[in-house]
């Protein structure tokens, strides 16, 4: 449209403009002109109008000189030039160029034919000019100029030819100048075009190289991508895929290229996938799904997809990201959040979350409402200060100071003022946490009021116990000392009576006195037994390695010494040791071996054995005899204090020995049990720690 | 048993025990003079010739002291400590004669300077035997330092 409008100005204005454009082009470096097309158009227009201008000039010179009707060739040339001009207007530059070249040549023969005469010089010049006219298309600029100069020189030489007038000469010169100028312009334009083509070629080469680089970069990008990339055609078949995509599915790349989308899609049914392929466009889509691997396993993926048409074929570009780990992490996070929430809600300890600044409660659990009496609604959005939870402001300052300093506190005791007005003792622990994007404190409190009370009671009862122990000690001292004295008097004076007044006493009297003595001695033994038993429960254990075999040997030797008439076979295992209190273990063996000694008193071939069995890793010691034994029905009474299974006349005793044994075994963390039968002996098994 | 006319001091509050001890000594033919102090304070008065015993000859110290632990006023251990703290009575053999068999009594007696610790048995015959041994050892076998 703009081109048609521009054609309206008159011819002269246009010619002048074109000349100006041509002059501008000639005076300026080619690169400074706006576009190659404009430049080219300027060049050709300039050449055109200069040529028209000189042709007209040439015509006028011919008319002026000969008075011939030279208008015919002039009009022919002008017509051709006009057609050339239209060709330029229509963009057919080559046609225009050809017309421009032939315009001055075609009219010459026409003129010769029409006028039936030919000025030699003109005609020859016309014909000779032909190669010159062609020269710009064959020669470069310098050669063209050289040829032009040669013509110019030849024309100059024409002057010397007789009969050549000055006018002839001027005519020839004008012609030559025109042709030369034209030659220069055309060849310059051609050269310029060549340069331009070279530049364009260079640019094209560079563009190609850049494109090739780009392609490599993209290939690397695709191949190196940690995401699987697959391109599908509109039927859902794989059009192209990267290695990662094949790896993700567990196929080789070649195998993957044979697949279709429903070979791996697990979540969406085929119809839905087809629908997706149909609808997806350049704006793309983004969704999560599951893919099935070659081995049948399923994994989570995130898909980014776009659809676009290439050469009439719709392709769907998919970037597949394996999000198994992310899913797991998400789940773990969610799980941990759930766990925290559960722990918070179900904690038996009061928990609350409050802001670091201002201490405003954001969340409290059921235990908090139970311990403080404030409901959740009452507590939330209020500070602990507003609820008056701190019974002692100094404690509050101390604990808050600690939080500021160490950013946490652990089991700080404080007194809590609860809603009912009661003051409870609690342990306060706090950690900084982030809650709903705010810096907060997670506080845990444990109500220890009851514990403190119990502790106080325990302390009191401990004091009682200590007092009771002291009393017991005083009591046993008194028993040891005072209860024995009267016994000594009874025994001593009975003896004195027997000795000093034998004649005043008959048999019965003496018997009675003996009974008195016997009873008081028996009571003395009982008192000693009780004291021994009570000492065992009180005294400390002095743990050491004790040679039990050695102890047993000592005891049996002593028994033999005391009653050397008896013949008892002792079988004592060698090298038995235990960890315990020597004195107590001695008492233990004394009692057991002493019992065995005593209860084999009426047995033929008495045999007493001390040895060790094993119960797993634990050594089990035993003392076995073949004496009187006991009725198994009374086994459970065996270890009770003062419990006797035999009459005093049969086997004397206090009934404290086995109670003492059991106490000793218990204090060593062991157990004791007995096996026996009447007249078939007894075995006592015991373990120690 | 050889008889010597040297004093034995019995510190004992129970008259029965005094009588039985006296009897046991007699049965063992220990004819030493037996002086009896009924409590700890009296024992010290006796030994240091003070109070009721101010007239006693301070050089006539007992050859052996039989000392009960559980005494009115001043306990046996205190008496023992005072004896051992005094130059005059420091070297007199002291045999603790008591009903107690508590371990701490035994240990503190020896720590306080007792020469011997004998527990009075209930059986009088055994008591006689014990007194016999005490007398035999401390009055005959043992060589006193003075």
Short mmCIF file of C-alpha atoms in Angstrom, two decimals, chain A residues 272-673:
data_model
loop_
_atom_site.label_atom_id
_atom_site.label_comp_id
_atom_site.label_asym_id
_atom_site.label_seq_id
_atom_site.Cartn_x
_atom_site.Cartn_y
_atom_site.Cartn_z
CA UNK A 272 -8.88 -41.50 30.22
CA UNK A 273 -5.32 -41.53 28.84
CA UNK A 274 -6.69 -41.28 25.32
CA UNK A 275 -8.77 -38.32 26.42
CA UNK A 276 -5.74 -36.69 28.01
CA UNK A 277 -3.69 -37.11 24.83
CA UNK A 278 -6.50 -35.60 22.84
CA UNK A 279 -7.00 -32.56 25.03
CA UNK A 280 -3.48 -31.63 26.10
CA UNK A 281 -2.15 -28.55 24.29
CA UNK A 282 0.73 -26.12 24.49
CA UNK A 283 -0.48 -24.68 27.79
CA UNK A 284 0.37 -28.11 29.21
CA UNK A 285 -0.75 -30.11 32.19
CA UNK A 286 0.75 -31.24 35.46
CA UNK A 287 -0.34 -34.21 37.53
CA UNK A 288 0.78 -37.15 39.68
CA UNK A 289 0.26 -40.79 38.82
CA UNK A 290 1.79 -44.22 39.22
CA UNK A 291 3.85 -46.13 36.67
CA UNK A 292 4.39 -49.84 36.39
CA UNK A 293 7.93 -51.07 35.80
CA UNK A 294 8.89 -53.96 33.55
CA UNK A 295 9.10 -56.19 36.64
CA UNK A 296 5.58 -55.20 37.68
CA UNK A 297 6.56 -52.97 40.60
CA UNK A 298 4.73 -49.68 40.95
CA UNK A 299 6.21 -46.26 41.71
CA UNK A 300 5.02 -42.70 42.05
CA UNK A 301 5.69 -40.16 39.29
CA UNK A 302 4.96 -36.55 38.64
CA UNK A 303 4.23 -35.69 35.02
CA UNK A 304 4.59 -32.37 33.22
CA UNK A 305 3.13 -32.62 29.76
CA UNK A 306 2.59 -30.42 26.71
CA UNK A 307 1.05 -31.13 23.36
CA UNK A 308 2.04 -29.52 20.06
CA UNK A 309 1.66 -30.19 16.34
CA UNK A 310 4.65 -30.84 14.15
CA UNK A 311 4.17 -31.21 10.44
CA UNK A 312 0.57 -32.09 10.94
CA UNK A 313 1.31 -34.66 13.62
CA UNK A 314 0.41 -34.07 17.24
CA UNK A 315 3.17 -34.94 19.69
CA UNK A 316 2.87 -35.07 23.45
CA UNK A 317 5.95 -34.16 25.43
CA UNK A 318 6.12 -35.68 28.90
CA UNK A 319 8.68 -35.08 31.64
CA UNK A 320 8.36 -37.85 34.23
CA UNK A 321 9.87 -37.38 37.68
CA UNK A 322 10.22 -40.28 40.11
CA UNK A 323 8.74 -38.93 43.33
CA UNK A 324 8.90 -42.13 45.38
CA UNK A 325 11.42 -40.58 47.76
CA UNK A 326 9.50 -37.35 47.99
CA UNK A 327 6.32 -39.26 48.67
CA UNK A 328 8.09 -41.23 51.35
CA UNK A 329 9.49 -38.05 52.86
CA UNK A 330 6.06 -36.45 52.66
CA UNK A 331 4.55 -39.46 54.34
CA UNK A 332 7.30 -39.53 56.95
CA UNK A 333 6.76 -35.85 57.61
CA UNK A 334 3.06 -36.32 57.86
CA UNK A 335 3.59 -39.34 60.07
CA UNK A 336 5.94 -37.43 62.33
CA UNK A 337 3.48 -34.56 62.50
CA UNK A 338 0.72 -37.01 63.32
CA UNK A 339 2.90 -38.66 65.90
CA UNK A 340 3.73 -35.36 67.51
CA UNK A 341 0.11 -34.41 67.50
CA UNK A 342 -0.84 -37.76 69.02
CA UNK A 343 1.93 -37.55 71.59
CA UNK A 344 0.89 -34.03 72.41
CA UNK A 345 -2.76 -34.88 72.77
CA UNK A 346 -2.42 -38.15 74.61
CA UNK A 347 0.52 -37.27 76.84
CA UNK A 348 -0.20 -37.96 80.48
CA UNK A 349 1.85 -34.85 81.20
CA UNK A 350 0.43 -31.40 80.77
CA UNK A 351 1.76 -29.83 77.56
CA UNK A 352 1.27 -26.41 76.08
CA UNK A 353 2.67 -24.38 73.23
CA UNK A 354 3.06 -20.67 73.83
CA UNK A 355 4.67 -17.84 71.91
CA UNK A 356 8.23 -17.00 72.84
CA UNK A 357 7.36 -13.33 73.13
CA UNK A 358 4.44 -12.67 75.40
CA UNK A 359 3.87 -16.29 76.41
CA UNK A 360 0.45 -16.45 74.75
CA UNK A 361 -0.90 -20.01 74.79
CA UNK A 362 -1.56 -21.36 71.30
CA UNK A 363 -2.34 -24.96 72.12
CA UNK A 364 -2.85 -27.03 75.26
CA UNK A 365 -3.55 -30.72 75.74
CA UNK A 366 -6.11 -32.55 77.87
CA UNK A 367 -3.64 -33.15 80.67
CA UNK A 368 -3.06 -29.42 80.84
CA UNK A 369 -6.75 -28.75 81.30
CA UNK A 370 -6.92 -31.58 83.84
CA UNK A 371 -3.94 -30.28 85.83
CA UNK A 372 -4.76 -26.58 85.74
CA UNK A 373 -8.56 -26.64 85.69
CA UNK A 374 -8.66 -24.18 82.77
CA UNK A 375 -10.55 -25.40 79.71
CA UNK A 376 -8.93 -25.24 76.32
CA UNK A 377 -11.15 -22.34 75.28
CA UNK A 378 -10.30 -20.43 78.44
CA UNK A 379 -6.58 -21.02 78.11
CA UNK A 380 -5.92 -20.44 74.42
CA UNK A 381 -5.03 -16.89 73.37
CA UNK A 382 -4.21 -16.01 76.95
CA UNK A 383 -0.81 -15.76 78.52
CA UNK A 384 0.19 -17.82 81.52
CA UNK A 385 0.43 -14.52 83.38
CA UNK A 386 -3.18 -13.73 82.57
CA UNK A 387 -4.24 -17.15 83.81
CA UNK A 388 -2.13 -16.52 86.91
CA UNK A 389 -0.41 -19.88 86.58
CA UNK A 390 2.77 -18.72 88.30
CA UNK A 391 2.23 -18.74 92.03
CA UNK A 392 5.61 -17.13 92.59
CA UNK A 393 6.79 -14.33 90.31
CA UNK A 394 10.40 -14.89 91.36
CA UNK A 395 10.22 -18.49 90.19
CA UNK A 396 8.78 -17.27 86.91
CA UNK A 397 11.63 -14.80 86.44
CA UNK A 398 14.21 -17.44 87.31
CA UNK A 399 12.82 -20.02 84.88
CA UNK A 400 12.21 -17.53 82.06
CA UNK A 401 15.75 -16.23 82.57
CA UNK A 402 17.03 -19.74 82.15
CA UNK A 403 15.03 -20.21 78.96
CA UNK A 404 16.42 -16.95 77.59
CA UNK A 405 19.95 -17.99 78.49
CA UNK A 406 19.97 -21.68 77.47
CA UNK A 407 16.84 -21.58 75.30
CA UNK A 408 15.58 -24.60 77.23
CA UNK A 409 14.92 -25.80 80.76
CA UNK A 410 14.60 -29.23 82.25
CA UNK A 411 12.61 -30.29 85.30
CA UNK A 412 12.52 -26.97 87.08
CA UNK A 413 10.36 -27.20 90.16
CA UNK A 414 7.81 -24.44 90.51
CA UNK A 415 4.53 -23.83 92.19
CA UNK A 416 1.53 -23.63 89.92
CA UNK A 417 -1.52 -21.68 90.83
CA UNK A 418 -4.43 -23.55 89.27
CA UNK A 419 -7.92 -22.35 88.52
CA UNK A 420 -9.41 -23.70 91.74
CA UNK A 421 -6.94 -21.54 93.66
CA UNK A 422 -4.96 -24.52 94.86
CA UNK A 423 -1.20 -24.35 94.64
CA UNK A 424 0.39 -27.44 93.13
CA UNK A 425 4.04 -28.35 92.83
CA UNK A 426 5.08 -29.12 89.27
CA UNK A 427 8.19 -29.81 87.26
CA UNK A 428 8.59 -27.50 84.29
CA UNK A 429 10.51 -28.40 81.13
CA UNK A 430 10.57 -26.33 77.95
CA UNK A 431 12.07 -26.51 74.48
CA UNK A 432 11.95 -23.96 71.69
CA UNK A 433 9.90 -25.07 68.68
CA UNK A 434 8.41 -23.51 65.58
CA UNK A 435 4.62 -23.60 65.55
CA UNK A 436 2.48 -22.21 62.76
CA UNK A 437 5.53 -20.29 61.60
CA UNK A 438 6.10 -18.60 64.95
CA UNK A 439 8.89 -18.98 67.47
CA UNK A 440 7.28 -20.83 70.33
CA UNK A 441 8.02 -22.75 73.46
CA UNK A 442 6.80 -26.27 74.01
CA UNK A 443 6.39 -26.67 77.74
CA UNK A 444 5.79 -29.93 79.57
CA UNK A 445 4.76 -29.94 83.18
CA UNK A 446 4.50 -32.85 85.53
CA UNK A 447 2.44 -32.50 88.64
CA UNK A 448 4.50 -33.83 91.50
CA UNK A 449 2.35 -32.63 94.36
CA UNK A 450 1.34 -36.16 95.28
CA UNK A 451 4.87 -37.41 94.90
CA UNK A 452 6.19 -34.67 97.14
CA UNK A 453 3.54 -35.54 99.67
CA UNK A 454 4.44 -39.22 99.48
CA UNK A 455 8.11 -38.36 99.78
CA UNK A 456 7.39 -36.33 102.86
CA UNK A 457 5.40 -39.20 104.30
CA UNK A 458 8.14 -41.61 103.40
CA UNK A 459 10.67 -39.39 105.09
CA UNK A 460 8.52 -39.27 108.16
CA UNK A 461 7.95 -43.00 108.17
CA UNK A 462 11.66 -43.45 107.55
CA UNK A 463 12.27 -41.50 110.69
CA UNK A 464 9.72 -43.70 112.43
CA UNK A 465 11.44 -46.76 111.13
CA UNK A 466 14.77 -45.56 112.36
CA UNK A 467 13.28 -44.92 115.75
CA UNK A 468 11.69 -48.35 115.68
CA UNK A 469 15.01 -49.90 114.75
CA UNK A 470 16.70 -48.16 117.63
CA UNK A 471 14.00 -49.40 119.91
CA UNK A 472 14.45 -52.89 118.57
CA UNK A 473 18.13 -52.70 119.21
CA UNK A 474 17.57 -51.51 122.72
CA UNK A 475 15.06 -54.31 123.11
CA UNK A 476 17.39 -57.01 121.88
CA UNK A 477 20.13 -55.62 124.08
CA UNK A 478 17.82 -55.77 127.00
CA UNK A 479 16.79 -59.31 126.05
CA UNK A 480 20.36 -60.33 125.71
CA UNK A 481 21.31 -58.86 129.03
CA UNK A 482 18.37 -58.70 131.35
CA UNK A 483 16.31 -61.74 130.41
CA UNK A 484 19.29 -63.99 130.90
CA UNK A 485 20.15 -62.85 134.41
CA UNK A 486 17.06 -64.34 136.07
CA UNK A 487 17.70 -67.57 134.23
CA UNK A 488 21.15 -67.69 135.65
CA UNK A 489 19.73 -67.17 139.16
CA UNK A 490 17.19 -69.96 138.65
CA UNK A 491 19.78 -72.32 137.34
CA UNK A 492 22.51 -71.25 139.74
CA UNK A 493 20.46 -71.51 142.91
CA UNK A 494 18.80 -74.74 141.86
CA UNK A 495 22.26 -76.14 141.51
CA UNK A 496 23.18 -74.61 144.88
CA UNK A 497 20.17 -76.33 146.47
CA UNK A 498 21.12 -79.64 144.94
CA UNK A 499 24.65 -79.27 146.16
CA UNK A 500 24.12 -77.78 149.57
CA UNK A 501 20.97 -79.57 150.75
CA UNK A 502 21.09 -83.05 149.29
CA UNK A 503 19.83 -84.67 152.46
CA UNK A 504 16.80 -82.45 152.71
CA UNK A 505 15.57 -83.27 149.29
CA UNK A 506 14.02 -86.53 148.21
CA UNK A 507 14.23 -87.91 144.70
CA UNK A 508 11.22 -85.95 143.48
CA UNK A 509 12.60 -82.69 144.89
CA UNK A 510 15.90 -83.23 143.14
CA UNK A 511 14.04 -84.11 139.94
CA UNK A 512 12.09 -80.87 140.17
CA UNK A 513 15.23 -78.83 140.67
CA UNK A 514 16.83 -80.54 137.68
CA UNK A 515 13.73 -79.69 135.64
CA UNK A 516 14.09 -76.06 136.73
CA UNK A 517 17.70 -76.05 135.63
CA UNK A 518 16.93 -77.76 132.36
CA UNK A 519 14.12 -75.33 131.52
CA UNK A 520 16.17 -72.25 132.30
CA UNK A 521 19.06 -73.49 130.18
CA UNK A 522 16.66 -74.21 127.35
CA UNK A 523 15.29 -70.72 127.60
CA UNK A 524 18.83 -69.35 127.52
CA UNK A 525 19.38 -71.17 124.25
CA UNK A 526 16.12 -69.84 122.84
CA UNK A 527 17.08 -66.31 123.73
CA UNK A 528 20.45 -66.77 122.04
CA UNK A 529 18.73 -68.18 118.94
CA UNK A 530 16.33 -65.27 118.69
CA UNK A 531 19.14 -62.78 119.08
CA UNK A 532 21.16 -64.48 116.38
CA UNK A 533 18.19 -64.43 114.01
CA UNK A 534 17.52 -60.77 114.61
CA UNK A 535 21.19 -59.90 114.17
CA UNK A 536 21.14 -61.59 110.75
CA UNK A 537 18.39 -59.32 109.54
CA UNK A 538 20.11 -56.20 110.80
CA UNK A 539 23.79 -56.54 110.09
CA UNK A 540 25.47 -55.51 106.85
CA UNK A 541 26.73 -58.07 104.38
CA UNK A 542 30.49 -58.13 103.90
CA UNK A 543 30.74 -59.64 100.46
CA UNK A 544 33.80 -61.68 99.59
CA UNK A 545 34.70 -64.96 97.98
CA UNK A 546 34.12 -67.68 100.53
CA UNK A 547 35.66 -71.13 100.44
CA UNK A 548 32.60 -73.19 101.31
CA UNK A 549 34.44 -76.51 101.15
CA UNK A 550 36.96 -75.22 103.65
CA UNK A 551 34.24 -73.98 105.99
CA UNK A 552 32.38 -77.29 105.80
CA UNK A 553 35.57 -79.14 106.62
CA UNK A 554 36.23 -76.98 109.70
CA UNK A 555 32.69 -77.47 110.94
CA UNK A 556 32.71 -81.23 110.52
CA UNK A 557 36.06 -81.47 112.30
CA UNK A 558 34.65 -79.53 115.21
CA UNK A 559 31.57 -81.75 115.33
CA UNK A 560 33.84 -84.76 115.46
CA UNK A 561 35.82 -83.22 118.28
CA UNK A 562 32.70 -82.46 120.30
CA UNK A 563 31.32 -85.95 119.91
CA UNK A 564 34.34 -88.04 119.12
CA UNK A 565 32.47 -91.27 119.83
CA UNK A 566 30.28 -90.93 116.81
CA UNK A 567 31.38 -92.29 113.50
CA UNK A 568 29.94 -90.30 110.63
CA UNK A 569 31.05 -90.47 107.04
CA UNK A 570 31.47 -86.96 105.60
CA UNK A 571 31.64 -86.47 101.84
CA UNK A 572 32.62 -82.90 101.10
CA UNK A 573 33.08 -81.77 97.49
CA UNK A 574 36.32 -79.92 96.95
CA UNK A 575 36.80 -76.40 95.71
CA UNK A 576 33.28 -75.07 96.28
CA UNK A 577 33.21 -71.32 96.61
CA UNK A 578 30.55 -68.67 96.75
CA UNK A 579 30.33 -64.93 96.99
CA UNK A 580 28.93 -63.80 100.29
CA UNK A 581 29.42 -62.92 103.93
CA UNK A 582 31.81 -65.38 105.55
CA UNK A 583 30.28 -65.19 109.01
CA UNK A 584 26.77 -65.72 107.73
CA UNK A 585 27.77 -68.55 105.40
CA UNK A 586 29.58 -70.18 108.29
CA UNK A 587 26.39 -69.96 110.37
CA UNK A 588 24.46 -71.39 107.43
CA UNK A 589 26.71 -74.43 107.09
CA UNK A 590 26.91 -74.85 110.85
CA UNK A 591 23.17 -75.12 111.02
CA UNK A 592 22.75 -77.43 108.04
CA UNK A 593 25.67 -79.71 108.87
CA UNK A 594 24.78 -79.53 112.58
CA UNK A 595 21.24 -80.61 111.77
CA UNK A 596 22.48 -83.43 109.59
CA UNK A 597 24.83 -84.48 112.39
CA UNK A 598 22.01 -84.35 114.89
CA UNK A 599 19.42 -86.17 112.82
CA UNK A 600 21.76 -89.00 111.88
CA UNK A 601 22.37 -89.64 115.56
CA UNK A 602 20.20 -92.75 115.51
CA UNK A 603 21.15 -93.99 112.05
CA UNK A 604 23.37 -96.92 111.24
CA UNK A 605 26.25 -95.93 108.97
CA UNK A 606 25.47 -92.22 108.99
CA UNK A 607 26.57 -90.38 105.90
CA UNK A 608 26.57 -86.62 105.39
CA UNK A 609 27.29 -85.05 102.00
CA UNK A 610 27.99 -81.47 100.97
CA UNK A 611 28.16 -80.85 97.25
CA UNK A 612 27.03 -78.85 94.31
CA UNK A 613 24.76 -79.36 91.31
CA UNK A 614 24.02 -77.00 88.50
CA UNK A 615 20.78 -75.48 87.48
CA UNK A 616 21.78 -73.97 84.16
CA UNK A 617 24.59 -71.56 84.99
CA UNK A 618 23.59 -71.30 88.59
CA UNK A 619 25.32 -73.49 91.14
CA UNK A 620 22.98 -75.27 93.53
CA UNK A 621 24.61 -76.40 96.77
CA UNK A 622 23.20 -79.22 98.82
CA UNK A 623 23.63 -80.86 102.20
CA UNK A 624 22.34 -84.43 102.25
CA UNK A 625 22.07 -86.91 105.09
CA UNK A 626 20.60 -90.37 105.54
CA UNK A 627 19.14 -89.60 108.94
CA UNK A 628 15.67 -89.27 110.42
CA UNK A 629 14.36 -87.17 107.55
CA UNK A 630 10.96 -85.56 107.79
CA UNK A 631 7.40 -85.94 106.64
CA UNK A 632 7.19 -84.16 103.25
CA UNK A 633 3.72 -82.98 104.19
CA UNK A 634 5.34 -80.49 106.54
CA UNK A 635 7.98 -79.21 104.12
CA UNK A 636 6.48 -75.74 104.10
CA UNK A 637 6.71 -75.48 107.89
CA UNK A 638 10.32 -76.46 107.97
CA UNK A 639 11.74 -72.98 107.75
CA UNK A 640 9.39 -71.26 110.20
CA UNK A 641 10.98 -70.05 113.39
CA UNK A 642 10.28 -72.24 116.44
CA UNK A 643 8.67 -74.83 114.19
CA UNK A 644 9.86 -78.32 115.09
CA UNK A 645 9.01 -81.59 113.37
CA UNK A 646 10.61 -83.77 116.02
CA UNK A 647 9.97 -84.06 119.73
CA UNK A 648 12.44 -82.56 122.14
CA UNK A 649 13.17 -85.97 123.64
CA UNK A 650 13.78 -87.46 120.21
CA UNK A 651 16.03 -84.72 118.87
CA UNK A 652 16.57 -81.63 121.06
CA UNK A 653 16.55 -78.20 119.42
CA UNK A 654 15.22 -74.68 119.46
CA UNK A 655 13.49 -74.56 116.08
CA UNK A 656 15.45 -71.51 115.04
CA UNK A 657 18.23 -73.11 113.02
CA UNK A 658 16.43 -73.50 109.67
CA UNK A 659 14.73 -70.12 110.06
CA UNK A 660 18.22 -68.69 110.43
CA UNK A 661 19.42 -70.64 107.37
CA UNK A 662 16.57 -69.32 105.28
CA UNK A 663 17.22 -65.77 106.42
CA UNK A 664 20.87 -66.07 105.44
CA UNK A 665 20.05 -67.55 102.02
CA UNK A 666 17.48 -64.82 101.41
CA UNK A 667 19.91 -62.12 102.34
CA UNK A 668 22.27 -63.55 99.75
CA UNK A 669 19.56 -63.39 97.12
CA UNK A 670 19.23 -67.15 96.94
CA UNK A 671 16.57 -69.75 97.58
CA UNK A 672 16.41 -72.86 99.70
CA UNK A 673 14.25 -75.92 99.55
#
